[in-house]
Amino acid sequence: MSQRTDRVDQLLREEIARIVREEVADPRVGFATITNVETTPDLRHAKVWVSVIGQPAERHATVAALGRAMPFVRHELGRTLRLKRIPDLHV
């Protein structure tokens, strides 16, 4: 990994966590923490690692809700970040 992808990973982790915490209004997204983001070298795709507190059914529902919220999160990242390309987000 290069320093640039490391910086982009850190920036994406912070911004995704902020957007999920402040702007995602889905009640199923309860106690979810964005723990890590790994982008591909071409910055087209990013894996978003999430830690969820709760029972297995609640965790599954939270991850599914986050997966459905990722297009909204990507759109908000496009509005706030100055990157040439916002990666596709995969939970």
C-alpha positions as a Python dict, from the first residue, in 0.01 Angstrom:
ca = {
    (1, 'M'): (0, 0, 0),
    (2, 'S'): (116, 349, -75),
    (3, 'Q'): (97, 646, 155),
    (4, 'R'): (-176, 796, -61),
    (5, 'T'): (-407, 496, -28),
    (6, 'D'): (-340, 488, 348),
    (7, 'R'): (-439, 855, 375),
    (8, 'V'): (-748, 801, 159),
    (9, 'D'): (-844, 497, 371),
    (10, 'Q'): (-817, 701, 690),
    (11, 'L'): (-1012, 993, 543),
    (12, 'L'): (-1287, 766, 415),
    (13, 'R'): (-1313, 588, 752),
    (14, 'E'): (-1358, 916, 937),
    (15, 'E'): (-1609, 1060, 691),
    (16, 'I'): (-1814, 740, 658),
    (17, 'A'): (-1833, 713, 1037),
    (18, 'R'): (-1952, 1074, 1059),
    (19, 'I'): (-2215, 1029, 789),
    (20, 'V'): (-2347, 704, 941),
    (21, 'R'): (-2360, 861, 1286),
    (22, 'E'): (-2517, 1194, 1188),
    (23, 'E'): (-2707, 1155, 862),
    (24, 'V'): (-2825, 797, 817),
    (25, 'A'): (-3177, 791, 962),
    (26, 'D'): (-3239, 414, 947),
    (27, 'P'): (-3331, 289, 1299),
    (28, 'R'): (-3173, -52, 1223),
    (29, 'V'): (-2831, 114, 1218),
    (30, 'G'): (-2787, 114, 1592),
    (31, 'F'): (-2455, 47, 1758),
    (32, 'A'): (-2235, 25, 1449),
    (33, 'T'): (-1875, 142, 1439),
    (34, 'I'): (-1673, 182, 1121),
    (35, 'T'): (-1346, 15, 1216),
    (36, 'N'): (-1149, 11, 892),
    (37, 'V'): (-1163, 96, 522),
    (38, 'E'): (-946, -74, 260),
    (39, 'T'): (-939, 69, -90),
    (40, 'T'): (-807, -99, -400),
    (41, 'P'): (-491, 55, -552),
    (42, 'D'): (-694, 218, -831),
    (43, 'L'): (-935, 369, -572),
    (44, 'R'): (-1244, 229, -749),
    (45, 'H'): (-1365, 0, -468),
    (46, 'A'): (-1345, 14, -91),
    (47, 'K'): (-1424, -250, 171),
    (48, 'V'): (-1584, -99, 480),
    (49, 'W'): (-1527, -301, 797),
    (50, 'V'): (-1796, -262, 1062),
    (51, 'S'): (-1824, -365, 1425),
    (52, 'V'): (-2180, -411, 1552),
    (53, 'I'): (-2301, -465, 1908),
    (54, 'G'): (-2608, -683, 1962),
    (55, 'Q'): (-2762, -1022, 1904),
    (56, 'P'): (-2681, -1209, 1582),
    (57, 'A'): (-3015, -1118, 1421),
    (58, 'E'): (-2966, -750, 1510),
    (59, 'R'): (-2612, -756, 1374),
    (60, 'H'): (-2729, -909, 1047),
    (61, 'A'): (-3007, -647, 1014),
    (62, 'T'): (-2760, -365, 1087),
    (63, 'V'): (-2511, -486, 825),
    (64, 'A'): (-2793, -524, 570),
    (65, 'A'): (-2920, -172, 648),
    (66, 'L'): (-2568, -33, 613),
    (67, 'G'): (-2533, -209, 278),
    (68, 'R'): (-2851, -40, 157),
    (69, 'A'): (-2733, 297, 293),
    (70, 'M'): (-2396, 289, 113),
    (71, 'P'): (-2522, 461, -208),
    (72, 'F'): (-2643, 751, 7),
    (73, 'V'): (-2312, 755, 198),
    (74, 'R'): (-2120, 755, -131),
    (75, 'H'): (-2329, 1047, -256),
    (76, 'E'): (-2258, 1243, 63),
    (77, 'L'): (-1887, 1164, 34),
    (78, 'G'): (-1895, 1308, -316),
    (79, 'R'): (-2038, 1631, -180),
    (80, 'T'): (-1786, 1668, 105),
    (81, 'L'): (-1458, 1522, -24),
    (82, 'R'): (-1238, 1655, -299),
    (83, 'L'): (-1141, 1329, -465),
    (84, 'K'): (-1133, 1264, -836),
    (85, 'R'): (-1327, 942, -789),
    (86, 'I'): (-1534, 828, -492),
    (87, 'P'): (-1494, 448, -459),
    (88, 'D'): (-1783, 203, -460),
    (89, 'L'): (-1841, 104, -97),
    (90, 'H'): (-1885, -258, 7),
    (91, 'V'): (-1974, -357, 364),
}
